[in-house]
Tab-separated table of C-alpha atoms in Angstrom:
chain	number	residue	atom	x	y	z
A	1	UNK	CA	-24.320	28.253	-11.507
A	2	UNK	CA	-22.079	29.460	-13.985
A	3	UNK	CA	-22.831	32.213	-16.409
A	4	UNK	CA	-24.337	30.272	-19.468
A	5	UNK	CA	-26.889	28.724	-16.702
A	6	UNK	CA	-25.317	25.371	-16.163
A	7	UNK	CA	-24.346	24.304	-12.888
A	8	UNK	CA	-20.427	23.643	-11.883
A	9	UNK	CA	-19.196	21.244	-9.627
A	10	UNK	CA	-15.317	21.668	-8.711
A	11	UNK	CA	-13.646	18.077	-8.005
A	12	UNK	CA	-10.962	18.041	-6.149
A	13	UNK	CA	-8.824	15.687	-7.779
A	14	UNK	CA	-6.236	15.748	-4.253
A	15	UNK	CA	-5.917	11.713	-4.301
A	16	UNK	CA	-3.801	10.183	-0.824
A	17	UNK	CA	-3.658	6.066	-0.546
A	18	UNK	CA	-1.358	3.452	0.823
A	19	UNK	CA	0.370	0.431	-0.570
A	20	UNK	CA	2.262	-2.020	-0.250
A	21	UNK	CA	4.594	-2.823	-2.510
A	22	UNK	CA	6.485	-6.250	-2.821
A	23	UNK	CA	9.669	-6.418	-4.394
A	24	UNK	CA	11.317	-9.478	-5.682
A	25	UNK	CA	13.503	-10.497	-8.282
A	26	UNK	CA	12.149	-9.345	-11.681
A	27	UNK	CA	9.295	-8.890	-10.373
A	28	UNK	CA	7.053	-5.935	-8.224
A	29	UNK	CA	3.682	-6.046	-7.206
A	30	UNK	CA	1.614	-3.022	-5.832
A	31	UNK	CA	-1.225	-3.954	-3.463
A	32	UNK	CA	-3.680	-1.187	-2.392
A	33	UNK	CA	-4.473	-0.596	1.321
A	34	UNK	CA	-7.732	0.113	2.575
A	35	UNK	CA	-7.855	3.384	4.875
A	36	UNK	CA	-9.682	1.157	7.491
A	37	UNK	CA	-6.454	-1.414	7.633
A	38	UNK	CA	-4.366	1.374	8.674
A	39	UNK	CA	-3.317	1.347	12.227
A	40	UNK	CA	-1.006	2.887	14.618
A	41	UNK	CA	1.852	-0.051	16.204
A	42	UNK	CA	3.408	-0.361	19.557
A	43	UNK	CA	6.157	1.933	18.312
A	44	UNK	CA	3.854	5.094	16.936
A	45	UNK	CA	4.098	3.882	13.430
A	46	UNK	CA	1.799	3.649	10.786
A	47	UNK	CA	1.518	0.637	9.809
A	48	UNK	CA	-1.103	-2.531	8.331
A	49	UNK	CA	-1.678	-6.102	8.685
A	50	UNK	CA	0.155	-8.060	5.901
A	51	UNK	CA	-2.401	-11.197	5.669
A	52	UNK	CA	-5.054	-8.551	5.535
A	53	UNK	CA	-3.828	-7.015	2.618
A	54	UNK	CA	-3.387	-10.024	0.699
A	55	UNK	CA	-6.574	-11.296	1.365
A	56	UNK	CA	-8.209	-7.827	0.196
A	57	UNK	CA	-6.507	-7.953	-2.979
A	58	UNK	CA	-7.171	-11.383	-3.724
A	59	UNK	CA	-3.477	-13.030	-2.494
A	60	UNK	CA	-2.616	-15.473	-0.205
A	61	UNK	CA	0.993	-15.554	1.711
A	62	UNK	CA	1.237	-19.103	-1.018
A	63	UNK	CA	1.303	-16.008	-3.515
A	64	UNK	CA	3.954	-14.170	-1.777
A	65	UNK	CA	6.166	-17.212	-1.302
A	66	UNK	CA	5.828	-17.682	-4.915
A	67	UNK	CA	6.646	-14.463	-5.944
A	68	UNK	CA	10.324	-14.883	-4.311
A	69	UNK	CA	9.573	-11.338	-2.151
A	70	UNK	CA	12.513	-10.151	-1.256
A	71	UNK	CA	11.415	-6.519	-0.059
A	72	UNK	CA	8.387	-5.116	1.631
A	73	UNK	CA	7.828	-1.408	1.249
A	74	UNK	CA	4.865	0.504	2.826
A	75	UNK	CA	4.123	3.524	0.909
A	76	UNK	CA	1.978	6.521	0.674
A	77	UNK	CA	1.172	8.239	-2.451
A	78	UNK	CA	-0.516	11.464	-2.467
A	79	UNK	CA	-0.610	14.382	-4.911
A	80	UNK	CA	1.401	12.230	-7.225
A	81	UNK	CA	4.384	11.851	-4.902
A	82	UNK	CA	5.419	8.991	-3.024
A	83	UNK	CA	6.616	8.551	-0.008
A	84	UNK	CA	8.176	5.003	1.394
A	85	UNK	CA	7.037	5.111	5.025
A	86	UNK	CA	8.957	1.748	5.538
A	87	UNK	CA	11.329	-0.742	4.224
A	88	UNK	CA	11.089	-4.210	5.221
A	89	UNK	CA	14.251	-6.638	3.519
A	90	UNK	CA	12.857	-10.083	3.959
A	91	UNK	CA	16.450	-11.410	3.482
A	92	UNK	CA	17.735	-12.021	6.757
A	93	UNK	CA	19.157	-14.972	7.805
A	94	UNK	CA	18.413	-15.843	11.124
């Protein structure tokens, strides 16, 4: 309690979540990513299932052929800095 009788509570205001972020041309689109999504791949990496992350924030992979993607970036945010984990171009021609 604090002096004057009312009670405190401290918040800690410390915020850490992952995106993904899809770039295309003229146009970027941030996607949250549940902490439960995350995962660990073959290679050690973080890392999170694409179609999953659509679907949780209400896309579909029709949505990210129509927004012309032309990037993938996965990204953590914390403490107001971001961090790009990993880039993903999505222009290569096979």
């Amino acid at each position: 309690m604090s002096s004057n009788g009312s009670s405190s509570i401290l918040i800690d205001i410390t915020s850490s979540h992952s995106l993904l972020i899809i770039c295309s041309t003229g146009k970027i689109v941030d996607l949250k990513v549940d902490e439960e999504d995350l995962m660990y791949n073959a290679d050690g990496e973080l890392d999170c299932p694409v179609d999953v992350v659509l679907r949780k924030n209400n896309h579909s992979f029709e949505d990210f052929n129509d927004w012309g993607a032309k990037e993938i970036q996965f990204v953590r945010r914390q403490d107001g800095n971001e961090e790009i984990l990993r880039s993903i171009p999505l222009n290569v021609n096979l």
